[in-house]
Amino acid sequence: MENKQFSSPASFVDSTVVPGDVVLDLSSMTSQTIKLGGGLRQDCDAISAMKAGTLRFSKPNKYWIESSQKRYVPCVEDTILGIVVDSKADNFLIDIKGPAMGFLPVLAFEGGTRRNIPKFEILVESSHNSILFSMRLIGLYQLEVGTLLYLRVVKANFGMNPELSCTDASGKAAEFGPLKDGYMFETSTGLSRKLLSSPTCPVLEALGKKLSFEIAVGLNGRVWVNAASPDTIVVVANAIMNSESLSGAQQIIMVDHLLKNIQ
Amino acid sequence: MEGRLANSWRLTVNDKNFIKTALLSEIRIDGRKPFEFRKISIKFGREDGSSEVQLGQTRVMGMVTAQLVQPYRDRPKEGILSIFTEFSPMADPSFEPGRPGELAVELGRIVDRGLRESRAVDTESLCILAGKFVWAIRIDLHILDNGGNLVDAANIAALAALLTFRRPECSLGGEDGQEVIVHPPEIREPLPLTVHHLPIAISFGFFSNESILVIDPTHNEEAVMGGRMTTTVNANGDICAIQKSGGEGVPRRVIMQCLQLATSKAASITKQIKDAVEVFNTERALRKIKRHPTSTGDDVREKQN
């Protein structure tokens, strides 16, 4: 049994591992660069699992552990949906459904300089709004508490607050930033990965054939939907929430059922 | 402080606006119509007097226990009914363990008022020896999951638990007839409580634009709504209690509309509770038959299979 653990890494890929399993032995693989994704830890020559799940491998050299939870563990290069909670001098505090708040540097927007920092007020109802508006300096975006942002994780180290950004690696906006209108709901991380997988997830394909809508999926278990009419949004949101534990064929049947009810 | 911030549930600006705009076209985020209740499922535990109610995502557990105590001085011939609520932190990130918060106390009061003021439970039948011994019925409501509208779910849980609760039979004995002997359930069959009618609590949510009204608000709708009102009515059309704490003002016409809606919903919910209790009682009776280790007992078991 012990000998088997140290055999070729392919033996563990796509199989279930538990914390403590040594999934890779680096001494048997020379002069290769390996990228470790979430859930893996390096102990000198042995790579061991830190969470329970399935070990995945993607060419050329990336390994990571996949599992579905309601909580999100931040991982570098993930695209997530965050909610603005507060603003500090240098950072915005963002809630990303993880163990700690994420920090979004004030300059991490396309064309962001100290001159045009996104301004950010606590939303005050009714009559006070007009007074606040005149007092506000018009900035790049108006980020209120509760704004939904599409972000990228830049740094995610254990024990530190993760650092986020509203630009891609080259500094362009590339669809990151605040999302307007629509409706956001929460799912498990496994479902959000399924929604982002290619080929397209059956539930999204079935919905896309009959309805037109826009969707943003965060790997932290948040999904945002926007469409022209409210009932389309409601149908799409409920269909995705229901598809958590259904197989592909069942998802298509469920979507047909839902669409028949509204027509 | 940051840790607590990271754990609380938040509603985005997008969601707030969407819920309000969708309601203008009479659409709710879970696909219900404005005056539709969520699916109610009532389950019972093995013991008498324990119920678990699920209203959509909301889950509440009710437990009824009884104890012999001395009655209150000013009511020597009446039993005592008391309600305790426990908002478990696993139900919602904002629930803290320890002393019940404002919401917990309000929920307890609404359920208590519905049962006590309307005299749904007959407290005089709980008196064993006037001035000395009466039964004190204690209802414990545990909130297991907060999916919105805890009051209604807790009320149904309390009623279901009360209907299936059995108190031990007791008789007076001793030399001067002043001693109370409590008979164990194996010797004498325990007795059910006398419940005259079922007061059902129905909650409404009010939204600011054009006095939109919804019944049975979910968690998201509760965070957005401008005011709430809980009416406790029974299937006969009697209004047992109304609670409207804070929130925006509501015109009289809307309140009358709410009461009419509540009365129509109360009838169907009462029927659901009674059916569930029926099923439980039948099962309970069947379980008694199984206990007897005679050959006829075996036959019954085989027939059931």
Coordinates of C-alpha atoms in Angstrom, one line a residue:
Chain A
M1 CA 0.0 0.0 0.0
E2 CA 2.7 2.4 0.9
N3 CA 4.7 1.7 -2.2
K4 CA 1.6 2.5 -4.3
Q5 CA 1.4 6.0 -3.0
F6 CA 4.8 6.9 -4.3
S7 CA 4.3 5.5 -7.8
S8 CA 3.5 7.7 -10.8
P9 CA 1.3 10.7 -10.2
A10 CA -1.2 9.7 -12.9
S11 CA -2.6 7.1 -10.4
F12 CA -4.1 9.7 -8.2
V13 CA -5.5 12.0 -10.8
D14 CA -9.3 12.1 -11.0
S15 CA -9.6 9.9 -7.9
T16 CA -10.8 11.0 -4.4
V17 CA -8.1 12.0 -2.0
V18 CA -8.3 13.0 1.7
P19 CA -6.1 15.3 3.7
G20 CA -2.7 13.8 4.4
D21 CA -2.5 11.7 1.2
V22 CA 0.8 12.2 -0.6
V23 CA -0.3 12.6 -4.1
L24 CA 3.0 13.4 -5.9
D25 CA 6.5 12.5 -5.2
L26 CA 8.9 15.1 -6.7
S27 CA 12.0 13.0 -6.3
S28 CA 10.7 10.8 -9.2
M29 CA 10.0 13.8 -11.5
T30 CA 13.2 15.7 -12.3
S31 CA 13.5 19.1 -13.9
Q32 CA 9.8 19.8 -14.3
T33 CA 8.0 22.9 -13.1
I34 CA 4.7 22.0 -11.5
K35 CA 2.0 24.4 -10.6
L36 CA 0.0 23.7 -7.5
G37 CA -3.6 24.9 -7.3
G38 CA -5.9 24.9 -4.3
G39 CA -5.8 22.2 -1.7
L40 CA -2.2 21.0 -2.2
R41 CA 0.8 21.7 -0.1
Q42 CA 4.5 21.1 -0.6
D43 CA 6.6 19.4 2.1
C44 CA 10.1 19.2 0.6
D45 CA 9.7 16.4 -1.9
A46 CA 6.2 15.3 -1.3
I47 CA 3.1 17.0 -2.4
S48 CA 0.2 16.3 0.0
A49 CA -3.5 17.0 0.0
M50 CA -5.0 19.5 2.4
K51 CA -8.6 19.0 1.6
A52 CA -10.8 16.2 0.7
G53 CA -11.9 16.0 -2.9
T54 CA -10.9 14.9 -6.4
L55 CA -7.3 15.5 -7.7
R56 CA -7.4 17.1 -11.1
F57 CA -4.6 17.7 -13.6
S58 CA -4.5 19.9 -16.6
K59 CA -1.8 20.1 -19.2
P60 CA 0.9 21.0 -19.1
N61 CA 1.6 20.9 -15.4
K62 CA -1.2 22.1 -13.2
Y63 CA -2.5 20.0 -10.3
W64 CA -5.3 21.0 -7.9
I65 CA -8.0 19.5 -5.7
E66 CA -11.6 20.0 -6.5
S67 CA -14.4 19.8 -4.0
S68 CA -17.8 21.4 -3.5
Q69 CA -18.5 23.5 -0.5
K70 CA -20.6 26.4 0.5
R71 CA -17.6 28.4 1.7
Y72 CA -15.0 29.6 -0.6
V73 CA -11.3 29.2 -0.1
P74 CA -9.5 31.9 -2.1
C75 CA -7.1 30.8 -4.8
V76 CA -5.0 32.8 -7.2
E77 CA -6.3 33.6 -10.6
D78 CA -9.9 32.7 -9.7
T79 CA -12.7 35.0 -11.0
I80 CA -15.2 35.7 -8.3
L81 CA -18.1 37.9 -7.4
G82 CA -17.6 40.1 -4.4
I83 CA -19.8 42.6 -2.5
V84 CA -18.3 45.9 -1.3
V85 CA -18.5 46.2 2.5
D86 CA -16.4 49.2 3.4
S87 CA -13.7 51.5 2.1
K88 CA -10.4 52.2 3.8
A89 CA -7.6 54.6 2.8
D90 CA -5.9 52.3 0.3
N91 CA -8.3 49.4 -0.1
F92 CA -12.0 48.5 -0.4
L93 CA -13.1 45.7 1.8
I94 CA -14.9 43.1 -0.2
D95 CA -16.9 40.2 1.0
I96 CA -16.1 37.1 -1.0
K97 CA -17.8 34.4 1.0
G98 CA -14.4 33.2 2.3
P99 CA -12.9 33.1 5.8
A100 CA -11.5 36.6 5.5
M101 CA -12.4 39.8 3.7
G102 CA -10.7 40.5 0.4
F103 CA -8.8 43.8 -0.1
L104 CA -9.3 45.6 -3.4
P105 CA -6.7 48.2 -3.9
V106 CA -8.1 51.6 -4.8
L107 CA -5.9 51.7 -7.8
A108 CA -6.7 48.3 -9.2
F109 CA -9.0 49.6 -11.9
E110 CA -8.2 50.2 -15.6
G111 CA -6.8 53.7 -15.8
G112 CA -6.9 54.1 -12.1
T113 CA -4.7 56.8 -10.7
R114 CA -4.8 58.7 -7.4
R115 CA -6.8 61.5 -9.1
N116 CA -9.8 59.4 -10.0
I117 CA -10.3 57.0 -7.2
P118 CA -13.8 55.4 -7.3
K119 CA -15.9 57.3 -4.8
F120 CA -17.9 55.4 -2.4
E121 CA -20.9 56.4 -0.1
I122 CA -23.2 54.6 2.2
L123 CA -26.6 54.5 0.5
V124 CA -28.9 56.9 2.3
E125 CA -32.6 56.8 1.4
S126 CA -35.0 59.5 0.1
S127 CA -34.3 63.1 0.7
H128 CA -30.7 62.9 1.8
N129 CA -29.7 61.5 -1.5
S130 CA -29.8 64.8 -3.4
I131 CA -27.7 66.5 -0.8
L132 CA -25.1 63.7 -0.8
F133 CA -24.9 63.8 -4.6
S134 CA -23.8 67.4 -4.7
M135 CA -21.2 66.7 -2.0
R136 CA -19.8 63.7 -3.8
L137 CA -16.8 64.1 -6.1
I138 CA -17.6 62.3 -9.3
G139 CA -15.1 59.5 -9.6
L140 CA -14.5 56.6 -12.0
Y141 CA -17.3 54.6 -10.6
Q142 CA -19.7 55.2 -7.7
L143 CA -19.1 52.2 -5.5
E144 CA -21.8 52.0 -2.8
V145 CA -21.9 49.6 0.0
G146 CA -23.5 46.5 -1.4
T147 CA -22.2 47.0 -5.0
L148 CA -21.6 43.7 -6.7
L149 CA -18.2 43.4 -8.4
Y150 CA -16.7 40.9 -10.8
L151 CA -13.1 40.5 -9.6
R152 CA -9.9 38.5 -10.0
V153 CA -7.9 37.1 -7.1
V154 CA -4.3 38.3 -7.2
K155 CA -2.9 37.0 -4.0
A156 CA -4.3 34.3 -1.7
N157 CA -2.0 33.2 1.1
F158 CA -3.1 31.3 4.1
G159 CA -3.8 33.6 7.1
M160 CA -3.7 36.8 5.1
N161 CA -6.6 38.7 3.5
P162 CA -6.7 37.9 -0.2
E163 CA -5.8 40.7 -2.6
L164 CA -8.2 41.3 -5.5
S165 CA -8.2 43.3 -8.6
C166 CA -10.6 44.7 -11.2
T167 CA -8.2 44.3 -14.1
D168 CA -6.8 41.3 -15.8
A169 CA -3.1 40.5 -15.7
S170 CA -2.2 43.0 -18.3
G171 CA -4.0 45.9 -16.7
K172 CA -7.1 46.0 -19.0
A173 CA -10.6 46.1 -17.6
A174 CA -11.8 43.0 -19.5
E175 CA -15.3 42.9 -18.1
F176 CA -14.2 43.1 -14.4
G177 CA -15.8 45.8 -12.3
P178 CA -19.2 46.6 -11.0
L179 CA -22.3 44.7 -12.3
K180 CA -25.4 46.7 -12.9
D181 CA -29.0 45.6 -12.2
G182 CA -29.8 41.9 -12.4
Y183 CA -30.1 39.5 -9.5
M184 CA -27.4 37.7 -7.5
F185 CA -27.9 34.4 -5.7
E186 CA -25.6 32.0 -3.9
T187 CA -24.7 28.4 -4.8
S188 CA -22.0 25.9 -3.8
T189 CA -18.6 26.1 -5.3
G190 CA -19.1 22.8 -7.1
L191 CA -22.1 24.1 -9.0
S192 CA -20.4 27.3 -10.0
R193 CA -17.5 25.3 -11.5
K194 CA -20.0 23.1 -13.4
L195 CA -21.6 26.2 -14.8
L196 CA -18.2 27.4 -16.1
S197 CA -17.1 24.1 -17.5
S198 CA -16.8 23.5 -21.2
P199 CA -18.8 21.9 -22.9
T200 CA -21.6 24.1 -21.7
C201 CA -23.5 22.9 -18.7
P202 CA -26.8 21.3 -19.8
V203 CA -29.0 23.6 -17.7
L204 CA -27.5 26.7 -19.3
E205 CA -27.8 25.2 -22.8
A206 CA -31.4 24.3 -22.3
L207 CA -32.2 27.8 -20.9
G208 CA -30.2 29.5 -23.6
K209 CA -32.3 27.8 -26.3
K210 CA -35.5 29.5 -25.2
L211 CA -34.5 32.6 -23.2
S212 CA -32.0 35.3 -23.7
F213 CA -30.1 36.4 -20.6
E214 CA -26.7 37.5 -19.3
I215 CA -24.9 35.6 -16.6
A216 CA -21.7 36.1 -14.5
V217 CA -20.5 33.1 -12.5
G218 CA -18.1 33.6 -9.6
L219 CA -16.0 30.6 -8.5
N220 CA -16.8 31.5 -4.9
G221 CA -20.4 30.3 -5.3
R222 CA -22.1 33.4 -6.4
V223 CA -24.0 33.8 -9.7
W224 CA -25.4 37.0 -11.2
V225 CA -28.2 36.9 -13.8
N226 CA -29.6 39.8 -15.9
A227 CA -32.3 39.8 -18.5
A228 CA -34.9 42.1 -20.0
S229 CA -37.8 41.0 -18.0
P230 CA -38.0 40.0 -14.3
D231 CA -39.7 36.7 -14.9
T232 CA -36.9 35.5 -17.2
I233 CA -34.4 36.3 -14.4
V234 CA -36.5 34.5 -11.8
V235 CA -36.8 31.4 -14.1
V236 CA -33.1 31.3 -14.8
A237 CA -32.1 31.8 -11.2
N238 CA -34.5 29.0 -9.9
A239 CA -33.5 26.6 -12.7
I240 CA -29.8 27.0 -11.8
M241 CA -30.5 26.6 -8.1
N242 CA -32.5 23.5 -8.7
S243 CA -29.8 21.9 -10.9
E244 CA -27.4 21.4 -8.1
S245 CA -27.9 17.7 -7.6
L246 CA -29.4 16.7 -10.9
S247 CA -27.7 14.9 -13.7
G248 CA -27.5 16.3 -17.2
A249 CA -30.6 14.6 -18.5
Q250 CA -32.6 15.5 -15.4
Q251 CA -31.5 19.1 -15.7
I252 CA -33.0 19.3 -19.2
I253 CA -36.2 17.8 -18.1
M254 CA -36.4 20.2 -15.2
V255 CA -35.8 23.2 -17.4
D256 CA -38.5 22.1 -19.8
H257 CA -40.9 21.7 -16.9
L258 CA -40.2 25.2 -15.6
L259 CA -40.5 26.8 -19.0
K260 CA -43.8 25.1 -19.7
N261 CA -45.2 26.5 -16.4
I262 CA -44.5 30.1 -17.4
Q263 CA -45.9 29.8 -20.9
Chain B
M1 CA -14.4 42.7 14.2
E2 CA -13.4 41.8 10.7
G3 CA -14.1 38.2 11.4
R4 CA -17.7 39.0 12.3
L5 CA -18.0 41.2 9.2
A6 CA -16.8 38.4 7.0
N7 CA -19.4 36.1 8.3
S8 CA -22.6 38.1 8.0
W9 CA -25.0 37.8 5.2
R10 CA -25.3 40.7 2.8
L11 CA -27.8 41.8 0.2
T12 CA -26.4 43.6 -2.8
V13 CA -27.9 46.8 -4.2
N14 CA -28.8 44.9 -7.3
D15 CA -30.9 42.4 -5.4
K16 CA -32.7 45.1 -3.4
N17 CA -33.7 46.9 -6.6
F18 CA -34.6 43.7 -8.4
I19 CA -36.9 42.4 -5.6
K20 CA -38.8 45.7 -5.7
T21 CA -39.0 45.9 -9.5
A22 CA -40.1 42.3 -9.8
L23 CA -42.8 42.9 -7.3
L24 CA -44.2 45.7 -9.4
S25 CA -45.0 43.0 -12.0
E26 CA -46.2 40.6 -9.2
I27 CA -43.3 38.3 -9.5
R28 CA -41.4 37.0 -6.5
I29 CA -37.8 35.8 -6.6
D30 CA -38.8 32.2 -5.8
G31 CA -41.4 32.1 -8.5
R32 CA -44.4 32.4 -6.2
K33 CA -47.4 34.7 -6.6
P34 CA -47.7 37.5 -4.0
F35 CA -50.5 35.6 -2.1
E36 CA -49.0 32.2 -2.2
F37 CA -47.7 30.3 0.8
R38 CA -44.6 28.2 0.6
K39 CA -44.9 24.4 0.9
I40 CA -45.4 23.4 4.5
S41 CA -44.2 20.0 5.7
I42 CA -45.0 18.8 9.2
K43 CA -43.1 15.9 10.7
F44 CA -43.2 14.4 14.1
G45 CA -40.6 12.7 16.3
R46 CA -41.0 9.4 18.0
E47 CA -42.0 11.1 21.3
D48 CA -45.3 12.6 21.9
G49 CA -45.2 16.4 21.6
S50 CA -42.2 16.9 19.3
S51 CA -42.7 18.3 15.8
E52 CA -40.6 19.6 13.1
V53 CA -42.1 22.1 10.6
Q54 CA -40.5 23.1 7.3
L55 CA -41.8 26.2 5.5
G56 CA -39.7 26.4 2.3
Q57 CA -36.2 26.8 3.7
T58 CA -37.3 27.8 7.2
R59 CA -37.2 25.0 9.7
V60 CA -38.5 25.1 13.3
M61 CA -38.7 22.3 15.9
G62 CA -41.2 22.4 18.6
M63 CA -41.1 20.4 21.9
V64 CA -43.8 20.2 24.5
T65 CA -43.1 19.0 28.0
A66 CA -45.2 19.1 31.2
Q67 CA -44.5 19.4 34.9
L68 CA -46.5 19.4 38.0
V69 CA -46.2 22.8 39.8
Q70 CA -48.0 25.1 42.2
P71 CA -50.4 27.4 40.3
Y72 CA -50.2 31.2 40.4
R73 CA -51.8 32.7 43.5
D74 CA -54.4 34.7 41.5
R75 CA -55.3 31.7 39.3
P76 CA -55.5 28.6 41.6
K77 CA -57.6 26.6 39.2
E78 CA -55.8 27.1 36.0
G79 CA -52.8 25.4 34.5
I80 CA -49.8 27.3 33.2
L81 CA -48.7 27.7 29.6
S82 CA -45.3 29.0 28.8
I83 CA -43.3 29.4 25.6
F84 CA -39.5 29.5 25.2
T85 CA -37.7 30.3 22.0
E86 CA -34.2 29.4 21.0
F87 CA -32.6 31.1 18.0
S88 CA -29.8 28.7 17.3
P89 CA -26.7 30.3 15.7
M90 CA -26.8 27.6 13.0
A91 CA -30.0 29.1 11.6
D92 CA -28.6 32.5 10.7
P93 CA -25.2 34.2 11.0
S94 CA -26.7 37.1 12.9
F95 CA -28.1 34.9 15.7
E96 CA -25.9 34.8 18.7
P97 CA -26.0 32.2 21.4
G98 CA -27.1 33.3 24.9
R99 CA -29.8 35.7 25.9
P100 CA -32.7 35.8 23.4
G101 CA -32.6 39.0 21.3
E102 CA -35.4 41.3 20.3
L103 CA -36.6 39.1 17.5
A104 CA -36.7 36.0 19.7
V105 CA -38.7 37.7 22.4
E106 CA -41.2 39.1 19.8
L107 CA -41.7 35.7 18.2
G108 CA -42.3 34.1 21.6
R109 CA -44.8 36.8 22.4
I110 CA -46.7 36.5 19.2
V111 CA -47.1 32.7 19.5
D112 CA -47.9 33.0 23.2
R113 CA -50.6 35.7 22.6
G114 CA -52.2 33.6 19.9
L115 CA -52.6 30.6 22.2
R116 CA -53.2 32.3 25.5
E117 CA -55.5 35.3 24.7
S118 CA -57.7 33.2 22.4
R119 CA -57.9 30.4 25.0
A120 CA -56.9 27.8 22.4
V121 CA -55.5 25.5 25.1
D122 CA -57.9 24.7 27.9
T123 CA -56.0 25.5 31.0
E124 CA -58.7 24.6 33.5
S125 CA -58.5 21.0 32.5
L126 CA -54.9 21.1 33.6
C127 CA -55.8 21.6 37.2
I128 CA -55.4 18.5 39.4
L129 CA -55.7 19.9 42.9
A130 CA -56.9 23.5 43.1
G131 CA -54.3 25.7 44.7
K132 CA -51.7 23.0 45.0
F133 CA -51.0 21.1 41.9
V134 CA -51.5 22.0 38.2
W135 CA -49.7 21.0 35.0
A136 CA -47.3 23.6 33.6
I137 CA -47.0 23.1 29.9
R138 CA -43.8 24.3 28.4
I139 CA -43.4 24.7 24.7
D140 CA -39.8 25.0 23.4
L141 CA -39.4 26.4 19.9
H142 CA -36.0 25.8 18.3
I143 CA -35.2 27.7 15.1
L144 CA -33.0 25.4 13.0
D145 CA -32.9 27.4 9.7
N146 CA -33.9 30.9 8.9
G147 CA -35.4 31.1 5.4
G148 CA -37.7 33.9 6.3
N149 CA -41.1 34.1 8.1
L150 CA -40.0 32.4 11.4
V151 CA -43.2 33.4 13.2
D152 CA -45.6 31.4 11.0
A153 CA -43.4 28.3 11.0
A154 CA -42.9 28.5 14.8
N155 CA -46.6 28.9 15.3
I156 CA -47.4 25.8 13.3
A157 CA -44.6 23.9 15.1
A158 CA -46.1 24.9 18.4
L159 CA -49.6 23.8 17.4
A160 CA -48.5 20.5 15.9
A161 CA -46.5 19.7 19.0
L162 CA -49.5 20.6 21.3
L163 CA -51.9 18.4 19.3
T164 CA -49.6 15.4 19.6
F165 CA -48.6 15.9 23.2
R166 CA -49.8 13.4 25.8
R167 CA -49.6 14.2 29.5
P168 CA -49.5 11.4 32.1
E169 CA -52.8 10.6 33.8
C170 CA -52.9 11.3 37.5
S171 CA -55.3 10.7 40.3
L172 CA -55.7 11.9 43.8
G173 CA -54.8 9.5 46.6
G174 CA -53.2 9.3 49.9
E175 CA -54.9 9.4 53.3
D176 CA -56.6 12.7 52.9
G177 CA -56.9 12.7 49.2
Q178 CA -54.3 15.5 48.9
E179 CA -51.6 13.5 47.3
V180 CA -51.3 13.3 43.6
I181 CA -50.2 10.0 42.1
V182 CA -48.8 10.3 38.6
H183 CA -49.4 7.1 36.6
P184 CA -46.6 6.0 34.3
P185 CA -47.5 5.7 30.6
E186 CA -47.3 1.9 30.6
I187 CA -49.9 1.5 33.3
R188 CA -52.4 4.2 32.2
E189 CA -52.7 5.7 28.8
P190 CA -51.5 9.3 28.8
L191 CA -54.1 12.0 27.9
P192 CA -54.1 14.5 25.1
L193 CA -54.5 18.2 25.8
T194 CA -57.8 19.9 25.2
V195 CA -57.3 22.3 22.3
H196 CA -60.4 24.2 21.3
H197 CA -59.2 25.7 18.1
L198 CA -56.0 26.3 16.2
P199 CA -54.9 29.9 15.9
I200 CA -52.7 30.2 12.8
A201 CA -50.3 33.1 12.4
I202 CA -50.0 34.5 8.9
S203 CA -47.4 37.2 8.2
F204 CA -47.5 39.9 5.6
G205 CA -44.8 42.0 4.2
F206 CA -45.3 45.6 2.9
F207 CA -43.2 47.3 0.4
S208 CA -42.8 51.0 -0.1
N209 CA -43.9 51.4 -3.7
E210 CA -47.6 51.6 -4.2
S211 CA -48.4 49.5 -1.1
I212 CA -47.4 46.1 -2.5
L213 CA -48.4 43.3 -0.2
V214 CA -46.8 39.8 0.0
I215 CA -47.7 36.8 2.2
D216 CA -45.0 34.6 3.7
P217 CA -41.9 36.7 3.0
T218 CA -38.6 34.9 2.4
H219 CA -35.3 36.0 4.0
N220 CA -34.4 38.2 1.0
E221 CA -37.8 39.9 1.0
E222 CA -37.7 40.5 4.7
A223 CA -34.4 42.4 4.3
V224 CA -36.0 44.7 1.7
M225 CA -39.5 45.1 2.9
G226 CA -40.7 48.3 4.6
G227 CA -43.0 46.8 7.2
R228 CA -44.4 43.6 8.4
M229 CA -47.7 42.5 10.1
T230 CA -48.6 39.2 11.6
T231 CA -52.3 38.3 12.0
T232 CA -53.3 35.3 14.0
V233 CA -56.7 33.9 12.9
N234 CA -58.4 30.6 13.2
A235 CA -60.4 28.6 10.7
N236 CA -63.7 29.8 12.2
G237 CA -62.9 33.4 11.1
D238 CA -62.0 34.7 14.6
I239 CA -59.2 37.1 14.8
C240 CA -57.0 36.0 17.7
A241 CA -54.2 38.6 17.5
I242 CA -52.6 41.1 15.3
Q243 CA -49.0 42.3 15.6
K244 CA -47.5 45.2 13.7
S245 CA -44.3 46.4 15.2
G246 CA -42.7 49.4 13.5
G247 CA -42.2 49.8 9.8
E248 CA -44.1 52.1 7.6
G249 CA -47.7 53.1 8.0
V250 CA -50.4 51.0 6.3
P251 CA -53.9 52.3 5.3
R252 CA -57.0 50.7 6.9
R253 CA -58.2 49.2 3.6
V254 CA -54.9 47.2 3.3
I255 CA -55.3 45.8 6.9
M256 CA -58.8 44.6 6.1
Q257 CA -57.6 43.0 2.9
C258 CA -54.9 41.2 5.0
L259 CA -57.4 39.9 7.4
Q260 CA -59.6 38.5 4.7
L261 CA -56.6 36.8 3.0
A262 CA -55.4 35.4 6.4
T263 CA -58.8 33.8 7.1
S264 CA -58.8 32.0 3.8
K265 CA -55.3 30.8 4.2
A266 CA -55.9 29.7 7.8
A267 CA -58.5 27.2 6.7
S268 CA -56.1 25.3 4.4
I269 CA -53.2 25.4 6.9
T270 CA -55.5 24.1 9.7
K271 CA -56.6 21.2 7.5
Q272 CA -52.9 20.4 6.8
I273 CA -52.0 20.4 10.5
K274 CA -55.0 18.2 11.3
D275 CA -54.2 15.7 8.6
A276 CA -50.6 15.4 9.7
V277 CA -51.7 14.9 13.3
E278 CA -54.2 12.2 12.1
V279 CA -51.4 10.3 10.3
F280 CA -49.2 10.5 13.4
N281 CA -51.9 9.3 15.7
T282 CA -52.7 6.3 13.4
E283 CA -49.0 5.4 13.3
R284 CA -48.8 5.7 17.1
A285 CA -51.8 3.4 17.5
L286 CA -50.2 0.9 15.1
R287 CA -47.0 1.0 17.0
K288 CA -48.9 0.0 20.2
I289 CA -50.2 -3.1 18.5
K290 CA -46.8 -4.2 17.5
R291 CA -45.7 -4.2 21.1
H292 CA -47.7 -7.2 22.1
P293 CA -45.6 -10.3 21.5
T294 CA -48.5 -12.6 20.7
S295 CA -49.2 -14.5 17.5
T296 CA -51.9 -12.0 16.5
G297 CA -49.2 -9.3 16.7
D298 CA -47.2 -11.2 14.1
D299 CA -50.1 -11.4 11.8
V300 CA -50.7 -7.6 11.9
R301 CA -47.0 -7.0 11.2
E302 CA -47.1 -9.3 8.2
K303 CA -50.2 -7.6 6.8
Q304 CA -48.5 -4.2 7.1
N305 CA -45.6 -5.5 5.1

